[in-house]
Coordinates of C-alpha atoms in Angstrom, one line a residue:
Chain A
M255 CA 22.2 36.0 54.1
L256 CA 18.9 34.2 53.6
T257 CA 16.6 35.9 51.2
D258 CA 13.3 35.4 49.3
K259 CA 12.4 34.7 45.7
K260 CA 11.6 38.4 45.1
K261 CA 15.2 39.3 46.0
A262 CA 16.6 36.3 44.1
A263 CA 14.7 37.5 41.0
Q264 CA 16.0 41.1 41.5
I265 CA 19.6 39.9 41.8
L266 CA 19.2 38.0 38.5
L267 CA 17.6 40.9 36.8
E268 CA 20.2 43.4 37.9
N269 CA 23.3 41.4 37.0
D270 CA 24.8 39.9 33.9
D271 CA 27.6 37.6 32.7
F272 CA 26.4 34.6 34.8
L273 CA 28.2 31.5 35.6
I274 CA 25.8 28.9 37.0
L275 CA 27.3 26.1 39.1
C276 CA 25.7 22.6 39.4
H277 CA 26.7 20.1 42.0
A278 CA 29.2 17.3 41.1
N279 CA 27.8 13.8 40.0
P280 CA 24.9 15.9 38.5
D281 CA 21.4 14.7 38.7
G282 CA 18.4 15.9 36.7
D283 CA 17.5 18.6 39.2
T284 CA 20.8 20.4 39.4
L285 CA 21.2 20.2 35.6
G286 CA 17.6 21.2 34.9
C287 CA 18.1 24.2 37.2
G288 CA 21.4 25.1 35.6
Y289 CA 20.4 24.8 31.9
G290 CA 16.9 26.1 32.6
L291 CA 18.1 29.2 34.4
C292 CA 20.8 29.7 31.7
G293 CA 18.1 29.6 29.0
I294 CA 15.9 32.0 30.9
L295 CA 18.8 34.5 31.3
Q296 CA 20.0 34.1 27.7
K297 CA 16.4 34.7 26.5
M298 CA 16.5 38.0 28.4
G299 CA 19.5 39.0 26.4
K300 CA 22.0 38.3 29.2
R301 CA 25.1 36.1 28.9
A302 CA 25.1 32.9 30.9
K303 CA 26.9 29.6 31.0
V304 CA 26.7 26.4 33.1
L305 CA 29.6 24.6 34.8
C306 CA 29.7 21.2 36.5
A307 CA 32.7 19.2 37.8
D308 CA 31.4 16.0 36.2
P309 CA 30.1 15.2 32.7
V310 CA 26.4 15.1 31.9
V311 CA 25.1 11.5 31.3
S312 CA 24.0 10.7 27.8
R313 CA 20.3 10.5 28.6
M314 CA 20.4 14.0 29.9
Q315 CA 22.4 15.5 27.0
Y316 CA 19.3 17.3 25.7
L317 CA 19.6 19.6 28.8
K318 CA 23.0 20.8 27.7
D319 CA 21.9 21.1 24.1
S320 CA 19.0 23.3 25.2
V321 CA 21.2 26.4 25.5
V322 CA 23.8 28.2 23.4
Q323 CA 27.3 27.7 24.6
Q324 CA 28.7 31.2 25.3
E325 CA 32.3 32.2 26.1
F326 CA 32.9 35.2 28.3
D327 CA 34.4 36.2 31.7
E328 CA 31.9 35.6 34.4
K329 CA 30.8 38.5 36.7
T330 CA 28.0 36.8 38.6
I331 CA 28.2 33.4 40.1
V332 CA 25.0 31.5 41.0
S333 CA 24.8 27.9 42.4
V334 CA 21.7 25.7 41.9
D335 CA 20.7 22.7 44.0
V336 CA 24.0 22.9 45.9
A337 CA 23.7 22.3 49.7
D338 CA 27.4 22.7 50.5
T339 CA 30.5 23.9 48.5
K340 CA 32.0 20.5 49.0
L341 CA 29.4 19.2 46.6
L342 CA 30.9 21.4 43.8
G343 CA 33.6 18.8 43.6
S344 CA 36.7 20.1 41.7
L345 CA 35.0 23.5 41.2
E346 CA 35.0 24.2 44.9
E347 CA 38.5 25.6 45.0
L348 CA 37.9 28.0 42.1
Y349 CA 34.5 29.4 43.0
A350 CA 33.4 28.6 46.5
D351 CA 34.0 32.0 48.0
R352 CA 32.7 34.0 45.0
I353 CA 29.1 32.8 44.9
L354 CA 26.6 35.7 44.9
L355 CA 23.3 33.7 45.0
A356 CA 22.5 30.1 46.0
I357 CA 19.2 28.7 45.0
D358 CA 18.4 25.4 46.8
H359 CA 15.7 23.2 48.3
H360 CA 17.8 21.1 50.8
E361 CA 16.7 21.2 54.4
S362 CA 20.1 20.6 55.8
R363 CA 22.8 22.8 54.2
K364 CA 25.8 24.9 54.8
E365 CA 25.5 28.6 54.0
F366 CA 28.2 29.8 51.6
A367 CA 26.7 32.4 49.3
Q368 CA 26.2 36.1 49.7
Y369 CA 22.5 35.6 49.2
T370 CA 20.7 32.3 49.7
F371 CA 17.1 31.5 48.6
V372 CA 16.2 28.1 50.1
D373 CA 12.8 26.5 50.3
P374 CA 12.8 22.9 51.6
D375 CA 9.1 22.5 50.8
A376 CA 10.0 22.4 47.1
A377 CA 10.3 18.8 45.8
A378 CA 12.9 20.0 43.3
A379 CA 15.0 23.1 43.1
C380 CA 13.6 23.5 39.6
E381 CA 10.3 24.4 41.2
L382 CA 12.1 27.4 42.6
I383 CA 13.7 28.4 39.3
Y384 CA 10.2 28.3 37.8
E385 CA 8.8 30.6 40.5
I386 CA 11.8 33.0 40.3
A387 CA 11.3 33.1 36.5
L388 CA 7.6 34.1 37.1
E389 CA 8.8 36.8 39.5
M390 CA 11.3 38.0 36.9
G391 CA 8.6 38.3 34.3
A392 CA 10.7 36.0 32.2
E393 CA 9.3 34.4 29.0
L394 CA 9.7 30.6 28.8
D395 CA 9.8 28.3 25.9
G396 CA 9.7 24.5 25.2
R397 CA 13.5 24.2 25.8
I398 CA 13.5 26.0 29.1
A399 CA 10.3 24.1 30.1
S400 CA 11.9 20.7 29.3
C401 CA 14.9 21.6 31.6
L402 CA 12.7 22.6 34.6
Y403 CA 10.3 19.6 34.0
T404 CA 13.3 17.2 34.0
G405 CA 14.4 18.4 37.4
I406 CA 10.9 18.1 38.9
A407 CA 10.3 14.7 37.3
T408 CA 13.7 13.2 38.4
D409 CA 13.6 14.5 42.0
T410 CA 10.1 13.1 42.5
G411 CA 10.5 9.7 40.7
C412 CA 8.1 11.1 38.0
F413 CA 5.7 12.4 40.6
K414 CA 5.7 9.1 42.5
F415 CA 7.5 10.0 45.7
T416 CA 6.0 11.5 48.9
N417 CA 7.8 14.8 48.3
T418 CA 5.5 15.5 45.4
T419 CA 3.0 18.2 46.3
S420 CA 0.0 20.0 44.8
R421 CA 2.5 22.8 43.9
T422 CA 4.7 20.3 42.1
H423 CA 1.8 19.2 39.8
R424 CA 0.7 22.7 39.3
I425 CA 4.1 23.8 38.1
A426 CA 4.4 20.7 35.9
G427 CA 1.0 21.6 34.4
E428 CA 2.2 25.1 33.6
L429 CA 5.5 23.8 32.1
M430 CA 3.6 21.2 30.0
A431 CA 1.7 24.0 28.3
Y432 CA 5.0 24.6 26.4
D433 CA 5.9 22.3 23.6
F434 CA 8.5 19.7 24.5
P435 CA 8.7 15.9 24.1
H436 CA 7.7 14.9 27.6
G437 CA 6.8 11.4 26.7
E438 CA 10.2 10.7 25.1
I439 CA 12.0 12.4 28.0
N440 CA 10.2 10.3 30.6
Y441 CA 10.9 7.1 28.6
Q442 CA 14.6 8.0 28.5
L443 CA 14.7 8.9 32.2
F444 CA 12.5 6.3 33.7
D445 CA 11.9 3.3 31.5
L446 CA 14.8 2.7 29.2
K447 CA 17.3 0.1 30.4
S448 CA 20.5 -1.1 28.8
K449 CA 20.9 -4.8 28.2
G450 CA 23.8 -4.6 30.7
R451 CA 21.5 -3.1 33.4
I452 CA 18.9 -5.8 32.8
E453 CA 21.6 -8.5 33.2
L454 CA 22.9 -6.8 36.3
E455 CA 19.4 -6.7 37.8
Q456 CA 19.0 -10.4 37.0
R457 CA 22.3 -11.2 38.6
I458 CA 21.7 -9.4 41.9
L459 CA 18.1 -10.5 42.2
R460 CA 19.3 -14.1 42.0
D461 CA 21.6 -13.6 45.0
I462 CA 19.5 -11.2 47.0
E463 CA 19.7 -11.8 50.8
F464 CA 16.5 -11.7 53.0
A465 CA 16.6 -11.2 56.7
G466 CA 14.2 -10.2 59.5
D467 CA 11.3 -12.5 58.4
D468 CA 11.8 -11.3 54.8
R469 CA 11.2 -7.7 55.8
I470 CA 14.8 -6.8 55.0
A471 CA 16.3 -7.4 51.5
I472 CA 20.0 -6.9 50.9
V473 CA 21.7 -6.6 47.6
W474 CA 25.5 -7.2 47.8
L475 CA 27.3 -5.5 44.9
T476 CA 30.7 -7.0 45.6
L477 CA 33.9 -5.9 43.6
D478 CA 33.5 -9.1 41.7
I479 CA 30.1 -8.1 40.4
V480 CA 31.1 -4.5 39.9
N481 CA 34.1 -5.5 37.8
E482 CA 32.1 -8.1 35.9
F483 CA 29.6 -5.5 34.7
S484 CA 31.8 -2.4 34.6
D485 CA 32.2 -2.5 30.8
R486 CA 28.5 -2.8 30.2
V487 CA 26.8 -0.6 32.8
D488 CA 27.5 2.9 34.0
T489 CA 27.5 4.5 37.5
E490 CA 24.0 5.6 37.0
D491 CA 22.9 2.0 36.5
F492 CA 24.6 0.9 39.7
N493 CA 23.1 3.8 41.6
G494 CA 19.6 2.9 40.2
L495 CA 19.7 -0.4 41.9
A496 CA 19.2 1.2 45.3
S497 CA 15.4 1.3 44.9
L498 CA 15.2 -2.3 43.8
P499 CA 15.2 -4.3 47.1
R500 CA 12.4 -2.3 48.7
Q501 CA 10.1 -2.9 45.7
I502 CA 9.7 -6.5 46.8
E503 CA 6.4 -7.3 48.5
G504 CA 6.8 -7.5 52.3
V505 CA 10.2 -5.7 52.4
V506 CA 10.2 -2.6 54.6
L507 CA 13.9 -2.0 54.6
G508 CA 15.8 -2.4 51.3
V509 CA 19.5 -2.2 51.5
T510 CA 22.1 -2.1 48.7
V511 CA 25.8 -2.5 49.7
K512 CA 28.3 -1.6 47.1
Q513 CA 31.9 -2.6 47.7
K514 CA 34.2 0.4 46.9
G515 CA 37.5 -1.2 47.9
E516 CA 38.7 -4.4 49.6
N517 CA 37.7 -3.0 53.0
L518 CA 35.2 -0.3 52.1
F519 CA 31.5 -0.6 51.7
K520 CA 28.9 2.0 50.8
V521 CA 25.4 1.3 52.1
S522 CA 22.2 2.7 50.6
M523 CA 18.9 2.2 52.4
R524 CA 15.3 2.7 51.3
S525 CA 12.6 2.2 53.9
T526 CA 8.8 2.1 54.4
E527 CA 7.1 4.0 57.2
P528 CA 7.7 3.9 60.1
I529 CA 11.3 2.7 59.6
N530 CA 13.6 5.7 59.6
A531 CA 16.5 5.0 57.2
A532 CA 18.4 8.0 58.3
E533 CA 18.4 6.8 61.9
V534 CA 19.5 3.3 60.9
C535 CA 22.4 4.8 58.8
G536 CA 23.1 7.1 61.7
V537 CA 24.3 4.1 63.7
F538 CA 27.2 3.9 61.3
G539 CA 27.8 7.7 61.1
G540 CA 25.7 8.2 58.0
G541 CA 22.5 10.0 57.4
G542 CA 20.0 11.3 54.9
H543 CA 16.2 11.4 54.7
A544 CA 13.7 9.2 56.6
R545 CA 12.9 7.1 53.5
A546 CA 16.3 7.2 51.8
A547 CA 19.7 7.3 53.5
G548 CA 23.3 6.1 53.3
C549 CA 26.4 5.3 55.2
T550 CA 29.9 3.9 54.7
I551 CA 31.3 1.0 56.7
E552 CA 35.0 -0.1 56.7
G553 CA 36.1 -3.7 57.1
N554 CA 36.0 -6.8 55.0
L555 CA 32.7 -8.3 53.7
Q556 CA 32.3 -10.7 56.6
F557 CA 32.9 -7.9 59.2
V558 CA 30.6 -5.5 57.5
R559 CA 27.8 -8.1 57.2
A560 CA 28.2 -9.0 60.9
K561 CA 28.0 -5.3 61.8
L562 CA 25.1 -4.4 59.6
L563 CA 22.7 -7.3 60.0
P564 CA 21.9 -6.9 63.8
V565 CA 21.3 -3.2 63.3
L566 CA 18.9 -3.8 60.4
E567 CA 17.1 -6.6 62.3
K568 CA 16.7 -4.4 65.3
A569 CA 15.2 -1.6 63.1
V570 CA 12.4 -3.9 61.7
E571 CA 11.8 -5.6 65.1
Q572 CA 10.1 -2.4 66.4
I573 CA 7.2 -2.7 63.9
Chain B
M10 CA -27.1 11.4 22.2
L11 CA -23.7 13.2 22.7
T12 CA -23.8 15.8 25.4
D13 CA -21.4 18.1 27.3
K14 CA -20.1 18.2 30.9
K15 CA -22.7 20.9 31.9
K16 CA -25.6 18.5 30.9
A17 CA -23.8 15.5 32.5
A18 CA -23.6 17.5 35.7
Q19 CA -27.2 18.5 35.4
I20 CA -28.3 14.8 34.9
L21 CA -26.3 13.8 38.0
L22 CA -27.8 16.7 40.1
E23 CA -31.4 16.0 39.0
N24 CA -31.5 12.3 39.6
D25 CA -31.0 9.9 42.5
D26 CA -30.5 6.2 43.4
F27 CA -27.5 5.8 41.2
L28 CA -25.9 2.5 40.0
I29 CA -22.5 3.2 38.5
L30 CA -21.1 0.6 36.2
C31 CA -17.4 -0.1 35.6
H32 CA -15.9 -2.1 32.8
A33 CA -14.9 -5.7 33.4
N34 CA -11.3 -6.6 34.2
P35 CA -11.4 -3.2 36.0
D36 CA -8.4 -0.9 35.9
G37 CA -7.6 2.1 38.1
D38 CA -9.4 4.5 35.9
T39 CA -12.8 2.8 35.7
L40 CA -12.7 2.0 39.5
G41 CA -11.4 5.5 40.3
C42 CA -14.3 7.0 38.3
G43 CA -16.8 4.6 39.8
Y44 CA -15.9 5.0 43.5
G45 CA -15.0 8.6 43.1
L46 CA -18.3 9.5 41.5
C47 CA -20.1 7.3 44.1
G48 CA -18.4 9.3 46.9
I49 CA -19.3 12.6 45.3
L50 CA -23.0 11.6 45.0
Q51 CA -23.2 10.2 48.5
K52 CA -21.6 13.3 49.9
M53 CA -24.4 15.3 48.3
G54 CA -26.9 13.2 50.2
K55 CA -27.8 10.9 47.2
R56 CA -27.8 7.1 47.2
A57 CA -25.2 5.5 45.0
K58 CA -23.4 2.2 44.5
V59 CA -20.8 0.8 42.2
L60 CA -21.0 -2.5 40.2
C61 CA -18.3 -4.3 38.2
A62 CA -18.4 -7.8 36.7
D63 CA -15.0 -8.7 38.1
P64 CA -13.4 -8.3 41.5
V65 CA -11.2 -5.4 42.5
V66 CA -7.5 -6.4 42.8
S67 CA -6.1 -6.2 46.3
R68 CA -3.8 -3.2 45.7
M69 CA -6.9 -1.2 44.7
Q70 CA -9.1 -2.3 47.5
Y71 CA -8.8 1.2 49.1
L72 CA -11.0 2.5 46.3
K73 CA -13.8 0.2 47.2
D74 CA -13.3 1.0 50.9
S75 CA -13.6 4.8 50.2
V76 CA -17.4 4.7 50.0
V77 CA -20.2 3.4 52.2
Q78 CA -21.9 0.3 50.7
Q79 CA -25.6 1.2 50.2
E80 CA -28.4 -1.2 49.3
F81 CA -31.4 0.2 47.4
D82 CA -33.2 -0.3 44.1
E83 CA -31.4 1.7 41.4
K84 CA -33.2 4.3 39.4
T85 CA -30.4 5.9 37.5
I86 CA -27.7 4.0 35.7
V87 CA -24.4 5.6 34.8
S88 CA -21.4 3.9 33.1
V89 CA -17.8 5.2 33.5
D90 CA -14.8 4.5 31.2
V91 CA -16.9 2.0 29.3
A92 CA -16.4 2.3 25.5
D93 CA -18.8 -0.5 24.5
T94 CA -21.5 -2.5 26.4
K95 CA -19.6 -5.7 25.6
L96 CA -16.9 -4.4 28.0
L97 CA -19.4 -4.6 30.9
G98 CA -18.8 -8.4 30.9
S99 CA -21.5 -10.3 32.7
L100 CA -23.4 -7.1 33.5
E101 CA -24.1 -6.4 29.9
E102 CA -27.3 -8.4 29.7
L103 CA -28.7 -6.9 32.8
Y104 CA -28.0 -3.2 32.2
A105 CA -26.9 -2.5 28.7
D106 CA -30.2 -1.0 27.5
R107 CA -30.9 1.0 30.6
I108 CA -27.9 3.3 30.8
L109 CA -28.9 7.0 31.1
L110 CA -25.5 8.5 31.1
A111 CA -22.1 7.3 29.8
I112 CA -18.9 9.2 30.8
D113 CA -15.9 8.2 28.8
H114 CA -12.6 9.2 27.2
H115 CA -12.1 6.6 24.5
E116 CA -11.8 7.8 21.0
S117 CA -13.3 4.8 19.4
R118 CA -16.5 3.7 21.0
K119 CA -20.0 2.4 20.4
E120 CA -22.8 4.6 21.6
F121 CA -25.3 2.9 23.9
A122 CA -26.5 5.4 26.5
Q123 CA -29.3 7.9 26.4
Y124 CA -26.7 10.6 27.0
T125 CA -22.9 10.3 26.4
F126 CA -20.3 12.7 27.5
V127 CA -17.0 11.7 25.9
D128 CA -13.7 13.6 25.7
P129 CA -10.9 11.7 24.1
D130 CA -8.4 14.5 25.0
A131 CA -8.7 13.5 28.6
A132 CA -5.8 11.1 29.6
A133 CA -8.1 9.4 32.1
A134 CA -11.9 9.4 32.5
C135 CA -11.2 10.5 36.1
E136 CA -10.3 13.9 34.7
L137 CA -13.8 14.2 33.4
I138 CA -15.4 13.1 36.7
Y139 CA -13.3 15.8 38.4
E140 CA -14.5 18.4 35.9
I141 CA -18.1 17.3 36.2
A142 CA -17.8 17.5 40.0
L143 CA -16.6 21.1 39.7
E144 CA -19.6 21.8 37.4
M145 CA -21.9 20.3 40.0
G146 CA -20.5 22.5 42.7
A147 CA -19.7 19.2 44.6
E148 CA -17.5 19.2 47.6
L149 CA -14.6 16.8 47.5
D150 CA -12.5 15.2 50.3
G151 CA -9.4 13.1 50.6
R152 CA -11.2 9.8 49.8
I153 CA -12.8 11.1 46.7
A154 CA -9.5 12.8 45.6
S155 CA -7.6 9.5 46.2
C156 CA -10.1 7.7 43.8
L157 CA -9.8 10.3 41.0
Y158 CA -6.0 10.6 41.5
T159 CA -5.7 6.8 41.1
G160 CA -7.5 6.8 37.8
I161 CA -5.3 9.6 36.5
A162 CA -2.1 8.1 37.8
T163 CA -2.8 4.6 36.4
D164 CA -3.9 5.7 33.0
T165 CA -0.8 7.8 32.5
G166 CA 1.8 5.4 34.0
C167 CA 2.1 7.9 36.9
F168 CA 2.3 10.9 34.5
K169 CA 4.9 9.2 32.3
F170 CA 3.0 8.5 29.1
T171 CA 2.5 10.8 26.2
N172 CA -1.2 11.1 26.9
T173 CA -0.4 13.2 30.0
T174 CA -1.2 16.8 29.4
S175 CA -1.1 20.2 31.1
R176 CA -4.7 19.6 32.2
T177 CA -3.7 16.2 33.7
H178 CA -1.1 17.8 36.0
R179 CA -3.4 20.7 36.8
I180 CA -6.1 18.4 38.0
A181 CA -3.7 16.2 39.9
G182 CA -2.4 19.3 41.6
E183 CA -6.0 20.3 42.6
L184 CA -6.6 16.7 43.9
M185 CA -3.3 16.7 45.9
A186 CA -4.6 19.7 47.8
Y187 CA -6.8 17.2 49.6
D188 CA -5.3 14.9 52.2
F189 CA -4.6 11.3 51.0
P190 CA -1.5 9.1 51.1
H191 CA -0.4 9.6 47.5
G192 CA 3.1 8.3 48.2
E193 CA 1.8 5.0 49.6
I194 CA -0.8 4.7 46.8
N195 CA 1.9 5.2 44.1
Y196 CA 4.2 2.7 45.9
Q197 CA 1.4 0.1 45.9
L198 CA 0.5 0.8 42.2
F199 CA 3.8 1.3 40.6
D200 CA 6.7 0.0 42.6
L201 CA 5.6 -3.0 44.7
K202 CA 6.3 -6.4 43.2
S203 CA 5.5 -9.8 44.6
K204 CA 8.3 -12.3 44.8
G205 CA 6.5 -14.4 42.2
R206 CA 6.4 -11.4 39.8
I207 CA 10.1 -10.8 40.3
E208 CA 10.9 -14.5 39.6
L209 CA 8.6 -14.4 36.5
E210 CA 10.4 -11.4 35.2
Q211 CA 13.7 -13.1 35.7
R212 CA 12.5 -16.2 33.9
I213 CA 11.1 -14.3 30.8
L214 CA 14.1 -12.0 30.5
R215 CA 16.3 -15.1 30.4
D216 CA 14.4 -16.4 27.4
I217 CA 13.6 -13.1 25.6
E218 CA 13.9 -13.3 21.8
F219 CA 15.4 -10.5 19.8
A220 CA 14.9 -9.9 16.1
G221 CA 15.2 -7.2 13.5
D222 CA 18.8 -6.2 14.5
D223 CA 17.7 -6.2 18.2
R224 CA 15.0 -3.6 17.5
I225 CA 12.3 -6.2 18.2
A226 CA 12.1 -8.0 21.6
I227 CA 9.6 -10.8 22.1
V228 CA 8.5 -12.4 25.4
W229 CA 6.9 -15.8 25.0
L230 CA 4.5 -16.5 27.8
T231 CA 3.8 -20.1 27.0
L232 CA 1.2 -22.3 28.8
D233 CA 4.2 -24.0 30.5
I234 CA 5.4 -20.7 32.0
V235 CA 1.8 -19.5 32.8
N236 CA 1.1 -22.7 34.6
E237 CA 4.4 -22.7 36.4
F238 CA 3.7 -19.3 37.9
S239 CA -0.1 -19.3 38.2
D240 CA 0.0 -20.1 41.9
R241 CA 2.4 -17.2 42.7
V242 CA 1.4 -14.4 40.3
D243 CA -2.0 -12.9 39.4
T244 CA -3.4 -11.7 36.0
E245 CA -2.3 -8.2 36.8
D246 CA 1.3 -9.4 37.1
F247 CA 1.1 -11.2 33.7
N248 CA -0.5 -8.1 32.1
G249 CA 2.2 -5.9 33.6
L250 CA 4.9 -7.7 31.6
A251 CA 3.7 -6.1 28.4
S252 CA 5.7 -3.0 28.9
L253 CA 8.9 -4.8 29.7
P254 CA 10.4 -5.7 26.3
R255 CA 10.2 -2.2 25.0
Q256 CA 12.2 -0.9 28.0
I257 CA 15.3 -2.5 26.6
E258 CA 17.8 -0.1 25.0
G259 CA 17.5 -0.2 21.2
V260 CA 14.1 -1.9 21.2
V261 CA 11.5 0.0 19.2
L262 CA 8.9 -2.8 19.1
G263 CA 8.3 -4.8 22.3
V264 CA 6.0 -7.8 22.0
T265 CA 4.5 -10.0 24.6
V266 CA 2.8 -13.2 23.4
K267 CA 0.7 -15.0 25.9
Q268 CA -0.6 -18.5 25.1
K269 CA -4.3 -18.7 26.1
G270 CA -4.8 -22.2 24.8
E271 CA -3.0 -24.9 22.8
N272 CA -3.8 -23.0 19.6
L273 CA -4.6 -19.5 20.8
F274 CA -2.1 -16.7 21.4
K275 CA -2.8 -13.2 22.6
V276 CA -0.3 -10.6 21.4
S277 CA 0.5 -7.3 23.1
M278 CA 2.7 -4.7 21.5
R279 CA 4.4 -1.5 22.7
S280 CA 6.2 0.7 20.2
T281 CA 8.4 3.7 19.9
E282 CA 7.6 6.4 17.3
P283 CA 7.3 6.1 14.4
I284 CA 6.2 2.4 14.6
N285 CA 2.5 2.2 14.8
A286 CA 1.5 -0.7 17.0
A287 CA -2.1 -0.5 16.0
E288 CA -1.2 -0.9 12.3
V289 CA 1.0 -3.9 13.0
C290 CA -1.7 -5.6 15.1
G291 CA -4.2 -4.6 12.4
V292 CA -2.5 -7.1 10.1
F293 CA -3.9 -9.8 12.4
G294 CA -7.3 -8.2 12.8
G295 CA -6.4 -6.5 16.1
G296 CA -6.0 -2.8 17.0
G297 CA -5.6 -0.3 19.7
H298 CA -3.4 2.9 20.0
A299 CA -0.3 3.9 18.1
R300 CA 2.0 3.1 21.0
A301 CA 0.1 0.2 22.5
A302 CA -2.0 -2.4 20.7
G303 CA -3.0 -6.0 20.7
C304 CA -4.3 -8.9 18.6
T305 CA -5.1 -12.6 18.8
I306 CA -3.5 -15.2 16.5
E307 CA -4.8 -18.8 16.2
G308 CA -2.5 -21.8 15.5
N309 CA 0.3 -23.6 17.3
L310 CA 3.4 -21.8 18.6
Q311 CA 5.5 -22.6 15.5
F312 CA 2.8 -21.4 13.2
V313 CA 2.1 -18.2 15.2
R314 CA 5.9 -17.4 15.4
A315 CA 6.2 -17.9 11.6
K316 CA 3.2 -15.6 11.0
L317 CA 4.3 -12.9 13.4
L318 CA 8.0 -12.5 12.9
P319 CA 8.0 -11.3 9.2
V320 CA 5.3 -8.8 10.0
L321 CA 7.3 -7.4 13.0
E322 CA 10.5 -7.3 10.9
K323 CA 8.8 -5.5 8.1
A324 CA 7.5 -2.9 10.6
V325 CA 10.9 -2.0 11.9
E326 CA 12.5 -2.2 8.4
Q327 CA 10.8 1.1 7.5
I328 CA 12.8 3.1 10.1

C-alpha cells in the first residue's frame, strides 16, 4: 500500500527491533539510507541493524562504522532505496515477503512491502530518510548526517547532475550544520583514484572509438583489458568509467561496452539532451533513464559492434 | 573603511551608473559576482556594466550573455572578488583610486576602496552578492541566479571542497528555486574536456614523477609540452591540471610545475591534511591557502628540481 512520510514516520516510531535492507551492489544512497536510518533509530533507544547482500566498498566503510553493531532477532523489516525485491540479491529469498515498509525514490518499481513511501522527485532516497527523521522528531548528529549526506552526494554526482533540486541543496545545508568531515568524504568519493584506475583510464582513452562525426565515443572493455587490470582495479573503478566517454567535447552519446563473457557484452550509455539513452538501449531490450541507461547484447565482439554502431549512429543523426 | 552588508546594500540602492570591476584572469566567482550584480542593478532600473582586463572563457560566456550591454559614463565603481588592486590587471591604472565599494571574501587582502564589505567565511563572493541582494529587497530571476550559482559552484569545486558550508548549500538551494539549466552549466564547468585536454592529461600522467614513498606526485609541464599542446588546449586546461596529481591514491602533496620561461617555473601545490601547502610554498617566497598554494622559482629545470624536491620530501616526512 502506498503511504506518505507521516505514516512512514509513525511506523518507525511504533515499532522496534529493525532490520534495514539495502540493495545488492550497494551504492552510497542505499548504504547512506541504511546506516543513517539505523543511527536514527538507535539514537531513539531502539534496536536496529543493516543488512546487504554484498560487501561495503572500502571508501564507504565509514558508513558502516557510524553505527553500533547490534545482535537481536528482527521484528520489523524496512527496505531502503530498493525498487524491486530482485535487487536484494541473495537476501531476496529470506526477506522479500516480510518487508513492512519500503522507502524509495525510484520512478519505476515493483511494489512488495506492506507499506511503501516513494517519492521520485527526491534526487536520493536519503532526502526521504532526512524528511522522515524530521517528521519523527528525531535528533541527528554528525555520524547520521554524514550517512545521509553521502547518499545525497553520490546520487547527484556531488550536486552536479540534473536530478539535483532546490530541496537537495536545502537538505544538504541542514545536514552540513552537523559536524562531519565533508571535505574528506567528498575527496574519497569523487577525487581519489588508485594508480590502477589511472592506468586503466589511460589505456581505454588510447583506444577509444569515435563514430557519427565524433558525436559518439565508445570505450571497449574487452576481457583482455578486464583481465589485465583485474588485480589492480575493483568493480567500482570499472563502473566509474561509464561517465568518461561523454565528457569529451563534442560527444553527445558516450558508450562503454564491457565484455562479461566470450559472447556477452554489457553496454552503458550516457547521453546529452535531446538523445534519449533509455530509448537507444530499448532497441536491445534494455532501459534506464533518459541521460543514463544500459542493455546487454549477446554475440561475439564483431557481431555486437555491427549491431550496436548503426543504432548509435541513427540516434545522433536526428540532432 | 570596513563596512557590513546592510551598508553595502544601502550604497548600491542610493547610487546609479555602476561600473563593476572583476579581477584579471577571471574565474567563475568574480564573473558570477560581476554579471549577477549587474543583472540585479539593471532589474532595479539602474544602469550597470561589467569590466574585466581579460576575456571571458567560452564555457562561461553565458554569464556575459545574461545581462544587457549598456553604454554610459560610470559614476559608481564597485569591485567584486578583488583582494588587491594589482589583481585588476590593466584596469588598475584607470580605476584603482576611484572604487567606492569592494565586495570580497578573501582573508588576506589590501584595502583600497572607500567602503569594503569582506566576509572570509563565505566560500564564494557570490554568496555575499546574494545576501546583499536580499538586503536590498532585490528581485532575482533565472539569469541572475545562474550567475551567482556559477560563482558558488566554481569556488567550491561543485560543493566538494572543505570551504563549502551549510550557508553555501542553503544559498544554492534558494538560487535553484529559479529556473536555469544547472545540469548543463555543471556539465560545461566540471565534466566537459576537450580532446586536447584529454591528450595532455594522458601525456603528463605518463611522465608523472613520484617521490617521498609515493606520497608526493609531481607533474612537469615543461616548455616542450606547453608548446606541443598550445594550439589545442587553453590556459584554463593547463591550470586545471593542478588538482590532478593529488587525486592519486596515497599522494598527500600534489605538485604541478609549469615552465614559464627558460629559467622561470611556476609551482602549484595541493595538499591533504596535515600538510600545509602555503607553508611549503612559503619556503620559496610564495603562499596561498593550507590546501592549495603556489610559488615561483627561478633557475633551470635541474636547479629548480634540486631546490624543490628536498623541501617537498621534508614536508611529507613529518606525517
